[in-house]
């Protein structure tokens, strides 16, 4: 294929991807989700709020924890102490836990915070941190945006995340297979790289929930990434030389070695910056053990001080020996 033909193919693929991701992000969500976000952002000035995860895939149950990413223009656009803003600037994202009553129902959410510049960087193929692009290669909804310009910027980031994911999927998948096999191979790698508590097959479950979506996106993403591909019936064959595949494997080793240390550092940072963390821990313990955790105002404000004696009492009650 000539350079002009390749450029034309990439342009067509980019348009198809933009249409697909744009329609996906604009798909309406449950009214409770919209109402939750409207209350969440009242004191803030974000560029947009993205919704993803199990609450999107499986609907809202009594024990559902909603997952949001709030994208900011500046770190100061979200109300929090200066230390939390600094932590978010140095090691994104920060995570907060929020409980909001919507239409008489208590909803819970985990809210991650990124600046737009961070979001742009962490969805690109050059980043050594797989956390953000792996999440946003999955279905996502734009629940709220500041305006059309912000909406377009966030859509470009999500498109970049999907292309990055497909790029790595070409390296990790079989030599020839149907599209789902490439995505499954990718998510198996990303789940191994991160410090995740989910079962190993969780990524395959995500692909199985949206098989047509993942099938539709793969070819367009490969064209955009400059990966030549052949087809044999339903099977796709990414034309990657053994030398190139070996180079990509070596590049992934760097990401794998950094993945868990980065997530451990984030957990350590969360001890100081996780707003609502005490309430989140109390809810998780009660959810899994059935034992209600008494939270005083002091314990919520100073979890590092109040936590150890409280955890000792809960351990004696058997909170960490029962399972749901």
PDB file of C-alpha atoms in Angstrom:
ATOM      1  CA  UNK A   1       0.000   0.000   0.000  1.00  0.00           C
ATOM      2  CA  UNK A   2       1.348   3.444  -0.950  1.00  0.00           C
ATOM      3  CA  UNK A   3       1.918   6.182   1.610  1.00  0.00           C
ATOM      4  CA  UNK A   4      -1.065   8.118   0.253  1.00  0.00           C
ATOM      5  CA  UNK A   5      -3.301   5.054   0.453  1.00  0.00           C
ATOM      6  CA  UNK A   6      -2.099   4.317   3.993  1.00  0.00           C
ATOM      7  CA  UNK A   7      -2.813   7.889   5.064  1.00  0.00           C
ATOM      8  CA  UNK A   8      -6.285   7.689   3.515  1.00  0.00           C
ATOM      9  CA  UNK A   9      -6.989   4.398   5.308  1.00  0.00           C
ATOM     10  CA  UNK A  10      -5.886   5.897   8.625  1.00  0.00           C
ATOM     11  CA  UNK A  11      -8.092   8.934   8.060  1.00  0.00           C
ATOM     12  CA  UNK A  12     -11.126   6.748   7.340  1.00  0.00           C
ATOM     13  CA  UNK A  13     -10.369   4.611  10.387  1.00  0.00           C
ATOM     14  CA  UNK A  14     -10.045   7.695  12.602  1.00  0.00           C
ATOM     15  CA  UNK A  15     -13.434   8.963  11.414  1.00  0.00           C
ATOM     16  CA  UNK A  16     -15.049   5.582  12.090  1.00  0.00           C
ATOM     17  CA  UNK A  17     -13.490   5.428  15.543  1.00  0.00           C
ATOM     18  CA  UNK A  18     -14.598   8.981  16.350  1.00  0.00           C
ATOM     19  CA  UNK A  19     -18.174   8.169  15.348  1.00  0.00           C
ATOM     20  CA  UNK A  20     -18.204   4.956  17.367  1.00  0.00           C
ATOM     21  CA  UNK A  21     -16.630   6.366  20.531  1.00  0.00           C
ATOM     22  CA  UNK A  22     -18.632   9.594  20.280  1.00  0.00           C
ATOM     23  CA  UNK A  23     -21.904   7.664  20.093  1.00  0.00           C
ATOM     24  CA  UNK A  24     -20.832   5.385  22.929  1.00  0.00           C
ATOM     25  CA  UNK A  25     -19.884   8.254  25.233  1.00  0.00           C
ATOM     26  CA  UNK A  26     -23.150  10.072  24.482  1.00  0.00           C
ATOM     27  CA  UNK A  27     -25.357   7.074  25.304  1.00  0.00           C
ATOM     28  CA  UNK A  28     -27.715   8.075  28.148  1.00  0.00           C
ATOM     29  CA  UNK A  29     -27.090   6.637  31.606  1.00  0.00           C
ATOM     30  CA  UNK A  30     -29.533   5.835  34.392  1.00  0.00           C
ATOM     31  CA  UNK A  31     -31.183   9.008  35.767  1.00  0.00           C
ATOM     32  CA  UNK A  32     -29.772   8.235  39.229  1.00  0.00           C
ATOM     33  CA  UNK A  33     -26.233   8.412  37.831  1.00  0.00           C
ATOM     34  CA  UNK A  34     -26.852  11.821  36.282  1.00  0.00           C
ATOM     35  CA  UNK A  35     -28.430  13.100  39.508  1.00  0.00           C
ATOM     36  CA  UNK A  36     -25.497  11.767  41.546  1.00  0.00           C
ATOM     37  CA  UNK A  37     -22.983  13.569  39.329  1.00  0.00           C
ATOM     38  CA  UNK A  38     -24.931  16.828  39.415  1.00  0.00           C
ATOM     39  CA  UNK A  39     -24.741  16.818  43.218  1.00  0.00           C
ATOM     40  CA  UNK A  40     -21.117  15.644  43.234  1.00  0.00           C
ATOM     41  CA  UNK A  41     -19.801  18.543  41.154  1.00  0.00           C
ATOM     42  CA  UNK A  42     -21.801  21.373  42.762  1.00  0.00           C
ATOM     43  CA  UNK A  43     -18.802  22.848  44.626  1.00  0.00           C
ATOM     44  CA  UNK A  44     -16.332  22.234  41.781  1.00  0.00           C
ATOM     45  CA  UNK A  45     -15.427  23.279  38.237  1.00  0.00           C
ATOM     46  CA  UNK A  46     -14.511  20.138  36.277  1.00  0.00           C
ATOM     47  CA  UNK A  47     -14.178  19.804  32.528  1.00  0.00           C
ATOM     48  CA  UNK A  48     -16.125  16.572  32.522  1.00  0.00           C
ATOM     49  CA  UNK A  49     -17.201  13.466  34.419  1.00  0.00           C
ATOM     50  CA  UNK A  50     -16.749   9.992  32.929  1.00  0.00           C
ATOM     51  CA  UNK A  51     -18.618   6.895  34.129  1.00  0.00           C
ATOM     52  CA  UNK A  52     -17.316   3.349  33.605  1.00  0.00           C
ATOM     53  CA  UNK A  53     -16.954   0.002  35.351  1.00  0.00           C
ATOM     54  CA  UNK A  54     -19.312  -2.562  36.851  1.00  0.00           C
ATOM     55  CA  UNK A  55     -22.060  -0.025  37.533  1.00  0.00           C
ATOM     56  CA  UNK A  56     -22.209   0.715  33.814  1.00  0.00           C
ATOM     57  CA  UNK A  57     -21.995  -2.936  32.772  1.00  0.00           C
ATOM     58  CA  UNK A  58     -24.373  -4.482  35.293  1.00  0.00           C
ATOM     59  CA  UNK A  59     -26.666  -1.702  36.466  1.00  0.00           C
ATOM     60  CA  UNK A  60     -27.073  -0.256  39.943  1.00  0.00           C
ATOM     61  CA  UNK A  61     -27.735  -2.751  42.728  1.00  0.00           C
ATOM     62  CA  UNK A  62     -27.862  -2.065  46.467  1.00  0.00           C
ATOM     63  CA  UNK A  63     -24.171  -2.919  46.866  1.00  0.00           C
ATOM     64  CA  UNK A  64     -22.942  -1.315  43.625  1.00  0.00           C
ATOM     65  CA  UNK A  65     -19.959   1.006  43.867  1.00  0.00           C
ATOM     66  CA  UNK A  66     -20.133   3.469  40.986  1.00  0.00           C
ATOM     67  CA  UNK A  67     -16.876   4.432  39.250  1.00  0.00           C
ATOM     68  CA  UNK A  68     -16.218   7.940  37.979  1.00  0.00           C
ATOM     69  CA  UNK A  69     -13.263   9.871  36.633  1.00  0.00           C
ATOM     70  CA  UNK A  70     -13.483  13.638  37.089  1.00  0.00           C
ATOM     71  CA  UNK A  71     -11.284  15.498  34.599  1.00  0.00           C
ATOM     72  CA  UNK A  72     -10.057  18.959  35.633  1.00  0.00           C
ATOM     73  CA  UNK A  73      -8.413  21.839  33.848  1.00  0.00           C
ATOM     74  CA  UNK A  74      -6.333  22.631  36.952  1.00  0.00           C
ATOM     75  CA  UNK A  75      -5.730  20.757  40.206  1.00  0.00           C
ATOM     76  CA  UNK A  76      -7.238  23.729  42.071  1.00  0.00           C
ATOM     77  CA  UNK A  77     -10.587  23.225  40.298  1.00  0.00           C
ATOM     78  CA  UNK A  78     -11.585  20.510  42.795  1.00  0.00           C
ATOM     79  CA  UNK A  79     -12.010  21.436  46.498  1.00  0.00           C
ATOM     80  CA  UNK A  80      -9.459  19.606  48.690  1.00  0.00           C
ATOM     81  CA  UNK A  81      -6.398  20.370  50.833  1.00  0.00           C
ATOM     82  CA  UNK A  82      -3.181  21.530  49.158  1.00  0.00           C
ATOM     83  CA  UNK A  83      -1.426  18.268  50.089  1.00  0.00           C
ATOM     84  CA  UNK A  84      -4.051  16.287  48.175  1.00  0.00           C
ATOM     85  CA  UNK A  85      -3.614  18.545  45.147  1.00  0.00           C
ATOM     86  CA  UNK A  86       0.153  18.052  45.322  1.00  0.00           C
ATOM     87  CA  UNK A  87      -0.238  14.272  45.592  1.00  0.00           C
ATOM     88  CA  UNK A  88      -2.511  14.263  42.576  1.00  0.00           C
ATOM     89  CA  UNK A  89      -0.025  16.316  40.578  1.00  0.00           C
ATOM     90  CA  UNK A  90       2.891  14.008  41.436  1.00  0.00           C
ATOM     91  CA  UNK A  91       1.226  10.574  41.334  1.00  0.00           C
ATOM     92  CA  UNK A  92      -2.189  10.621  39.670  1.00  0.00           C
ATOM     93  CA  UNK A  93      -4.935   9.828  40.126  1.00  0.00           C
ATOM     94  CA  UNK A  94      -6.241  10.717  43.571  1.00  0.00           C
ATOM     95  CA  UNK A  95      -9.302   8.726  44.624  1.00  0.00           C
ATOM     96  CA  UNK A  96     -12.199   9.852  46.794  1.00  0.00           C
ATOM     97  CA  UNK A  97     -15.229   8.035  48.202  1.00  0.00           C
ATOM     98  CA  UNK A  98     -18.616   9.740  48.107  1.00  0.00           C
ATOM     99  CA  UNK A  99     -22.057   8.816  49.433  1.00  0.00           C
ATOM    100  CA  UNK A 100     -25.024  10.800  48.099  1.00  0.00           C
ATOM    101  CA  UNK A 101     -28.742  10.210  48.576  1.00  0.00           C
ATOM    102  CA  UNK A 102     -30.520  10.240  45.213  1.00  0.00           C
ATOM    103  CA  UNK A 103     -34.306   9.935  45.099  1.00  0.00           C
ATOM    104  CA  UNK A 104     -34.311   8.490  48.605  1.00  0.00           C
ATOM    105  CA  UNK A 105     -31.630   5.913  47.802  1.00  0.00           C
ATOM    106  CA  UNK A 106     -28.068   5.984  49.126  1.00  0.00           C
ATOM    107  CA  UNK A 107     -25.594   5.639  46.268  1.00  0.00           C
ATOM    108  CA  UNK A 108     -21.862   5.125  46.697  1.00  0.00           C
ATOM    109  CA  UNK A 109     -19.061   6.004  44.322  1.00  0.00           C
ATOM    110  CA  UNK A 110     -15.327   5.875  43.916  1.00  0.00           C
ATOM    111  CA  UNK A 111     -14.209   9.097  42.243  1.00  0.00           C
ATOM    112  CA  UNK A 112     -10.777   9.423  40.607  1.00  0.00           C
ATOM    113  CA  UNK A 113      -9.323  12.828  39.741  1.00  0.00           C
ATOM    114  CA  UNK A 114      -7.072  13.757  36.812  1.00  0.00           C
ATOM    115  CA  UNK A 115      -6.147  16.951  35.045  1.00  0.00           C
ATOM    116  CA  UNK A 116      -6.726  17.025  31.297  1.00  0.00           C
ATOM    117  CA  UNK A 117      -2.966  17.130  30.685  1.00  0.00           C
ATOM    118  CA  UNK A 118      -2.543  13.996  32.820  1.00  0.00           C
ATOM    119  CA  UNK A 119      -5.444  12.297  31.033  1.00  0.00           C
ATOM    120  CA  UNK A 120      -3.859  13.043  27.659  1.00  0.00           C
ATOM    121  CA  UNK A 121      -0.490  11.665  28.743  1.00  0.00           C
ATOM    122  CA  UNK A 122      -1.813   8.544  30.495  1.00  0.00           C
ATOM    123  CA  UNK A 123      -3.892   7.413  27.521  1.00  0.00           C
ATOM    124  CA  UNK A 124      -0.965   7.506  25.075  1.00  0.00           C
ATOM    125  CA  UNK A 125       1.123   4.571  23.907  1.00  0.00           C
ATOM    126  CA  UNK A 126       4.351   6.064  25.311  1.00  0.00           C
ATOM    127  CA  UNK A 127       3.249   6.014  28.952  1.00  0.00           C
ATOM    128  CA  UNK A 128       4.708   3.346  31.226  1.00  0.00           C
ATOM    129  CA  UNK A 129       1.603   3.475  33.450  1.00  0.00           C
ATOM    130  CA  UNK A 130      -1.096   1.156  32.089  1.00  0.00           C
ATOM    131  CA  UNK A 131      -3.780   2.062  34.632  1.00  0.00           C
ATOM    132  CA  UNK A 132      -5.708   4.770  32.792  1.00  0.00           C
ATOM    133  CA  UNK A 133      -5.618   3.637  29.174  1.00  0.00           C
ATOM    134  CA  UNK A 134      -6.599   0.091  30.152  1.00  0.00           C
ATOM    135  CA  UNK A 135      -9.732   1.399  31.874  1.00  0.00           C
ATOM    136  CA  UNK A 136     -10.737   3.790  29.124  1.00  0.00           C
ATOM    137  CA  UNK A 137     -10.305   1.228  26.378  1.00  0.00           C
ATOM    138  CA  UNK A 138     -13.473  -0.236  27.912  1.00  0.00           C
ATOM    139  CA  UNK A 139     -16.960   1.264  27.459  1.00  0.00           C
ATOM    140  CA  UNK A 140     -17.390   4.687  29.058  1.00  0.00           C
ATOM    141  CA  UNK A 141     -20.070   7.357  29.259  1.00  0.00           C
ATOM    142  CA  UNK A 142     -19.638  11.117  29.438  1.00  0.00           C
ATOM    143  CA  UNK A 143     -22.202  12.005  32.101  1.00  0.00           C
ATOM    144  CA  UNK A 144     -21.407  15.730  32.284  1.00  0.00           C
ATOM    145  CA  UNK A 145     -19.159  18.164  30.440  1.00  0.00           C
ATOM    146  CA  UNK A 146     -18.377  21.860  30.664  1.00  0.00           C
ATOM    147  CA  UNK A 147     -19.201  22.327  26.996  1.00  0.00           C
ATOM    148  CA  UNK A 148     -18.523  21.164  23.452  1.00  0.00           C
ATOM    149  CA  UNK A 149     -14.793  21.957  23.552  1.00  0.00           C
ATOM    150  CA  UNK A 150     -14.317  19.915  26.743  1.00  0.00           C
ATOM    151  CA  UNK A 151     -16.423  17.099  25.300  1.00  0.00           C
ATOM    152  CA  UNK A 152     -14.217  16.911  22.206  1.00  0.00           C
ATOM    153  CA  UNK A 153     -11.015  16.921  24.273  1.00  0.00           C
ATOM    154  CA  UNK A 154     -12.268  14.064  26.457  1.00  0.00           C
ATOM    155  CA  UNK A 155     -13.424  12.081  23.435  1.00  0.00           C
ATOM    156  CA  UNK A 156      -9.953  12.359  21.897  1.00  0.00           C
ATOM    157  CA  UNK A 157      -8.443  10.990  25.122  1.00  0.00           C
ATOM    158  CA  UNK A 158     -10.800   8.011  25.140  1.00  0.00           C
ATOM    159  CA  UNK A 159     -10.044   7.343  21.471  1.00  0.00           C
ATOM    160  CA  UNK A 160      -6.324   7.487  22.258  1.00  0.00           C
ATOM    161  CA  UNK A 161      -6.819   4.962  25.084  1.00  0.00           C
ATOM    162  CA  UNK A 162      -8.599   2.503  22.778  1.00  0.00           C
ATOM    163  CA  UNK A 163      -5.896   2.816  20.106  1.00  0.00           C
ATOM    164  CA  UNK A 164      -3.165   2.303  22.722  1.00  0.00           C
ATOM    165  CA  UNK A 165      -4.921  -0.813  23.997  1.00  0.00           C
ATOM    166  CA  UNK A 166      -5.343  -2.216  20.488  1.00  0.00           C
ATOM    167  CA  UNK A 167      -1.672  -1.528  19.732  1.00  0.00           C
ATOM    168  CA  UNK A 168      -0.589  -3.708  22.657  1.00  0.00           C
ATOM    169  CA  UNK A 169      -3.283  -6.295  21.889  1.00  0.00           C
ATOM    170  CA  UNK A 170      -1.663  -6.890  18.492  1.00  0.00           C
ATOM    171  CA  UNK A 171       1.594  -7.775  20.223  1.00  0.00           C
ATOM    172  CA  UNK A 172       0.101 -10.054  22.893  1.00  0.00           C
ATOM    173  CA  UNK A 173      -2.572 -11.880  20.938  1.00  0.00           C
ATOM    174  CA  UNK A 174      -2.179 -15.050  18.854  1.00  0.00           C
ATOM    175  CA  UNK A 175      -0.648 -14.891  15.386  1.00  0.00           C
ATOM    176  CA  UNK A 176      -4.154 -15.252  13.966  1.00  0.00           C
ATOM    177  CA  UNK A 177      -7.478 -15.216  15.784  1.00  0.00           C
ATOM    178  CA  UNK A 178     -10.878 -13.587  16.019  1.00  0.00           C
ATOM    179  CA  UNK A 179     -10.862 -10.074  17.532  1.00  0.00           C
ATOM    180  CA  UNK A 180     -12.013 -11.138  21.007  1.00  0.00           C
ATOM    181  CA  UNK A 181      -8.880 -13.240  21.487  1.00  0.00           C
ATOM    182  CA  UNK A 182      -6.623 -10.209  21.048  1.00  0.00           C
ATOM    183  CA  UNK A 183      -8.568  -8.154  23.594  1.00  0.00           C
ATOM    184  CA  UNK A 184      -8.631 -11.044  26.068  1.00  0.00           C
ATOM    185  CA  UNK A 185      -4.860 -11.432  25.736  1.00  0.00           C
ATOM    186  CA  UNK A 186      -4.425  -7.713  26.368  1.00  0.00           C
ATOM    187  CA  UNK A 187      -6.562  -7.568  29.511  1.00  0.00           C
ATOM    188  CA  UNK A 188      -4.903 -10.684  30.898  1.00  0.00           C
ATOM    189  CA  UNK A 189      -1.614  -8.752  30.682  1.00  0.00           C
ATOM    190  CA  UNK A 190      -2.914  -5.494  32.168  1.00  0.00           C
ATOM    191  CA  UNK A 191      -4.571  -7.260  35.112  1.00  0.00           C
ATOM    192  CA  UNK A 192      -1.298  -9.081  35.831  1.00  0.00           C
ATOM    193  CA  UNK A 193       0.614  -5.813  35.676  1.00  0.00           C
ATOM    194  CA  UNK A 194      -1.536  -3.955  38.189  1.00  0.00           C
ATOM    195  CA  UNK A 195      -2.169  -4.714  41.844  1.00  0.00           C
ATOM    196  CA  UNK A 196      -5.734  -5.937  41.327  1.00  0.00           C
ATOM    197  CA  UNK A 197      -7.975  -7.984  43.602  1.00  0.00           C
ATOM    198  CA  UNK A 198     -10.296  -9.139  40.810  1.00  0.00           C
ATOM    199  CA  UNK A 199     -10.152 -12.675  39.473  1.00  0.00           C
ATOM    200  CA  UNK A 200      -7.827 -13.325  36.542  1.00  0.00           C
ATOM    201  CA  UNK A 201     -10.709 -13.822  34.087  1.00  0.00           C
ATOM    202  CA  UNK A 202     -12.286 -10.427  34.788  1.00  0.00           C
ATOM    203  CA  UNK A 203     -10.946  -8.903  31.577  1.00  0.00           C
ATOM    204  CA  UNK A 204     -12.435 -11.704  29.477  1.00  0.00           C
ATOM    205  CA  UNK A 205     -15.768 -11.029  31.165  1.00  0.00           C
ATOM    206  CA  UNK A 206     -15.644  -7.406  30.039  1.00  0.00           C
ATOM    207  CA  UNK A 207     -14.987  -8.429  26.433  1.00  0.00           C
ATOM    208  CA  UNK A 208     -17.780 -11.022  26.590  1.00  0.00           C
ATOM    209  CA  UNK A 209     -20.235  -8.345  27.736  1.00  0.00           C
ATOM    210  CA  UNK A 210     -19.565  -6.185  24.660  1.00  0.00           C
ATOM    211  CA  UNK A 211     -18.307  -8.613  21.964  1.00  0.00           C
ATOM    212  CA  UNK A 212     -19.568  -6.621  18.956  1.00  0.00           C
ATOM    213  CA  UNK A 213     -18.110  -3.403  20.317  1.00  0.00           C
ATOM    214  CA  UNK A 214     -14.622  -4.851  20.722  1.00  0.00           C
ATOM    215  CA  UNK A 215     -14.842  -6.633  17.364  1.00  0.00           C
ATOM    216  CA  UNK A 216     -15.869  -3.410  15.602  1.00  0.00           C
ATOM    217  CA  UNK A 217     -13.092  -1.266  17.095  1.00  0.00           C
ATOM    218  CA  UNK A 218     -10.044  -3.458  16.580  1.00  0.00           C
ATOM    219  CA  UNK A 219      -9.440  -3.038  12.847  1.00  0.00           C
ATOM    220  CA  UNK A 220      -9.937   0.735  12.932  1.00  0.00           C
ATOM    221  CA  UNK A 221      -7.514   1.053  15.828  1.00  0.00           C
ATOM    222  CA  UNK A 222      -4.877  -1.041  14.097  1.00  0.00           C
ATOM    223  CA  UNK A 223      -5.115   1.118  10.973  1.00  0.00           C
ATOM    224  CA  UNK A 224      -4.696   4.265  13.088  1.00  0.00           C
ATOM    225  CA  UNK A 225      -1.719   2.725  14.911  1.00  0.00           C
ATOM    226  CA  UNK A 226      -0.073   1.854  11.592  1.00  0.00           C
ATOM    227  CA  UNK A 227      -0.351  -1.911  12.090  1.00  0.00           C
ATOM    228  CA  UNK A 228      -0.894  -3.770   8.816  1.00  0.00           C
ATOM    229  CA  UNK A 229      -3.387  -6.614   9.022  1.00  0.00           C
ATOM    230  CA  UNK A 230      -4.537  -9.523   6.877  1.00  0.00           C
ATOM    231  CA  UNK A 231      -7.818 -11.403   7.191  1.00  0.00           C
ATOM    232  CA  UNK A 232      -8.641 -15.080   6.809  1.00  0.00           C
ATOM    233  CA  UNK A 233     -12.373 -15.487   7.268  1.00  0.00           C
ATOM    234  CA  UNK A 234     -13.198 -14.282  10.781  1.00  0.00           C
ATOM    235  CA  UNK A 235      -9.545 -14.412  11.802  1.00  0.00           C
ATOM    236  CA  UNK A 236      -7.328 -11.339  11.878  1.00  0.00           C
ATOM    237  CA  UNK A 237      -3.567 -11.545  11.324  1.00  0.00           C
ATOM    238  CA  UNK A 238      -1.578  -8.505  12.520  1.00  0.00           C
ATOM    239  CA  UNK A 239       1.537  -8.321  10.364  1.00  0.00           C
ATOM    240  CA  UNK A 240       4.153  -7.849  13.062  1.00  0.00           C
ATOM    241  CA  UNK A 241       7.657  -9.179  12.482  1.00  0.00           C
ATOM    242  CA  UNK A 242       9.221 -11.437  15.140  1.00  0.00           C
ATOM    243  CA  UNK A 243      11.824  -8.719  15.781  1.00  0.00           C
ATOM    244  CA  UNK A 244       9.113  -6.110  16.385  1.00  0.00           C
ATOM    245  CA  UNK A 245       7.125  -8.461  18.609  1.00  0.00           C
ATOM    246  CA  UNK A 246      10.241  -9.132  20.690  1.00  0.00           C
ATOM    247  CA  UNK A 247      10.867  -5.386  21.044  1.00  0.00           C
ATOM    248  CA  UNK A 248       7.295  -4.849  22.245  1.00  0.00           C
ATOM    249  CA  UNK A 249       7.647  -7.665  24.784  1.00  0.00           C
ATOM    250  CA  UNK A 250      10.782  -5.993  26.162  1.00  0.00           C
ATOM    251  CA  UNK A 251       8.977  -2.651  26.341  1.00  0.00           C
ATOM    252  CA  UNK A 252       6.149  -4.317  28.248  1.00  0.00           C
ATOM    253  CA  UNK A 253       8.575  -5.728  30.809  1.00  0.00           C
ATOM    254  CA  UNK A 254       9.309  -2.139  31.861  1.00  0.00           C
ATOM    255  CA  UNK A 255       5.585  -1.479  32.306  1.00  0.00           C
ATOM    256  CA  UNK A 256       5.095  -4.709  34.223  1.00  0.00           C
ATOM    257  CA  UNK A 257       7.961  -3.945  36.605  1.00  0.00           C
ATOM    258  CA  UNK A 258       6.568  -0.472  37.257  1.00  0.00           C
ATOM    259  CA  UNK A 259       2.900  -1.481  37.504  1.00  0.00           C
ATOM    260  CA  UNK A 260       2.694  -2.930  40.989  1.00  0.00           C
ATOM    261  CA  UNK A 261       5.159  -0.513  42.613  1.00  0.00           C
ATOM    262  CA  UNK A 262       3.142   2.386  41.182  1.00  0.00           C
ATOM    263  CA  UNK A 263      -0.071   0.977  42.603  1.00  0.00           C
ATOM    264  CA  UNK A 264       1.555   0.315  45.988  1.00  0.00           C
ATOM    265  CA  UNK A 265       2.739   3.933  46.032  1.00  0.00           C
ATOM    266  CA  UNK A 266      -0.808   5.028  45.220  1.00  0.00           C
ATOM    267  CA  UNK A 267      -2.126   2.978  48.131  1.00  0.00           C
ATOM    268  CA  UNK A 268       0.413   4.610  50.439  1.00  0.00           C
ATOM    269  CA  UNK A 269      -0.561   8.045  49.108  1.00  0.00           C
ATOM    270  CA  UNK A 270      -4.233   7.197  49.633  1.00  0.00           C
ATOM    271  CA  UNK A 271      -3.629   6.890  53.383  1.00  0.00           C
ATOM    272  CA  UNK A 272      -3.190  10.666  53.358  1.00  0.00           C
ATOM    273  CA  UNK A 273      -5.309  11.800  50.392  1.00  0.00           C
ATOM    274  CA  UNK A 274      -8.253   9.356  50.126  1.00  0.00           C
ATOM    275  CA  UNK A 275     -11.153  11.632  51.046  1.00  0.00           C
ATOM    276  CA  UNK A 276     -13.938   9.567  52.598  1.00  0.00           C
ATOM    277  CA  UNK A 277     -11.621   6.596  52.977  1.00  0.00           C
ATOM    278  CA  UNK A 278     -12.795   5.722  56.487  1.00  0.00           C
ATOM    279  CA  UNK A 279     -16.435   5.538  55.356  1.00  0.00           C
ATOM    280  CA  UNK A 280     -15.387   3.474  52.327  1.00  0.00           C
ATOM    281  CA  UNK A 281     -13.477   0.995  54.514  1.00  0.00           C
ATOM    282  CA  UNK A 282     -16.398   0.788  56.958  1.00  0.00           C
ATOM    283  CA  UNK A 283     -18.818   0.040  54.136  1.00  0.00           C
ATOM    284  CA  UNK A 284     -16.512  -2.612  52.641  1.00  0.00           C
ATOM    285  CA  UNK A 285     -16.068  -4.358  56.001  1.00  0.00           C
ATOM    286  CA  UNK A 286     -19.809  -4.372  56.689  1.00  0.00           C
ATOM    287  CA  UNK A 287     -20.555  -5.536  53.154  1.00  0.00           C
ATOM    288  CA  UNK A 288     -18.179  -8.506  53.341  1.00  0.00           C
ATOM    289  CA  UNK A 289     -18.514  -9.478  57.016  1.00  0.00           C
ATOM    290  CA  UNK A 290     -21.918  -8.208  58.106  1.00  0.00           C
ATOM    291  CA  UNK A 291     -20.314  -6.414  61.065  1.00  0.00           C
ATOM    292  CA  UNK A 292     -21.253  -2.747  61.347  1.00  0.00           C
ATOM    293  CA  UNK A 293     -18.293  -0.438  61.926  1.00  0.00           C
ATOM    294  CA  UNK A 294     -18.920   2.423  64.375  1.00  0.00           C
ATOM    295  CA  UNK A 295     -17.368   5.582  62.933  1.00  0.00           C
ATOM    296  CA  UNK A 296     -16.841   8.595  65.152  1.00  0.00           C
ATOM    297  CA  UNK A 297     -16.140  12.060  63.770  1.00  0.00           C
ATOM    298  CA  UNK A 298     -12.574  11.726  65.084  1.00  0.00           C
ATOM    299  CA  UNK A 299     -12.068   8.369  63.334  1.00  0.00           C
ATOM    300  CA  UNK A 300     -13.303   9.787  60.047  1.00  0.00           C
ATOM    301  CA  UNK A 301     -11.050  12.828  60.293  1.00  0.00           C
ATOM    302  CA  UNK A 302      -7.973  10.960  61.605  1.00  0.00           C
ATOM    303  CA  UNK A 303      -8.137   7.386  60.210  1.00  0.00           C
ATOM    304  CA  UNK A 304      -4.402   6.747  60.655  1.00  0.00           C
ATOM    305  CA  UNK A 305      -4.676   7.412  64.398  1.00  0.00           C
ATOM    306  CA  UNK A 306      -8.063   5.826  65.076  1.00  0.00           C
ATOM    307  CA  UNK A 307      -7.676   2.965  62.601  1.00  0.00           C
ATOM    308  CA  UNK A 308      -5.359   0.503  64.409  1.00  0.00           C
ATOM    309  CA  UNK A 309      -7.389   0.169  67.653  1.00  0.00           C
ATOM    310  CA  UNK A 310     -10.628  -0.016  65.674  1.00  0.00           C
ATOM    311  CA  UNK A 311      -9.220  -2.714  63.391  1.00  0.00           C
ATOM    312  CA  UNK A 312      -8.105  -4.685  66.465  1.00  0.00           C
ATOM    313  CA  UNK A 313     -11.644  -4.597  67.869  1.00  0.00           C
ATOM    314  CA  UNK A 314     -13.105  -5.666  64.537  1.00  0.00           C
ATOM    315  CA  UNK A 315     -10.587  -8.499  64.221  1.00  0.00           C
ATOM    316  CA  UNK A 316     -11.614  -9.784  67.656  1.00  0.00           C
ATOM    317  CA  UNK A 317     -15.236  -9.740  66.491  1.00  0.00           C
ATOM    318  CA  UNK A 318     -14.267 -11.832  63.457  1.00  0.00           C
ATOM    319  CA  UNK A 319     -14.719  -9.177  60.791  1.00  0.00           C
ATOM    320  CA  UNK A 320     -11.752 -10.479  58.812  1.00  0.00           C
ATOM    321  CA  UNK A 321     -12.585 -14.160  59.131  1.00  0.00           C
ATOM    322  CA  UNK A 322     -16.038 -14.168  57.572  1.00  0.00           C
ATOM    323  CA  UNK A 323     -16.690 -14.014  53.864  1.00  0.00           C
ATOM    324  CA  UNK A 324     -19.741 -13.189  51.853  1.00  0.00           C
TER     325      UNK A 324
END
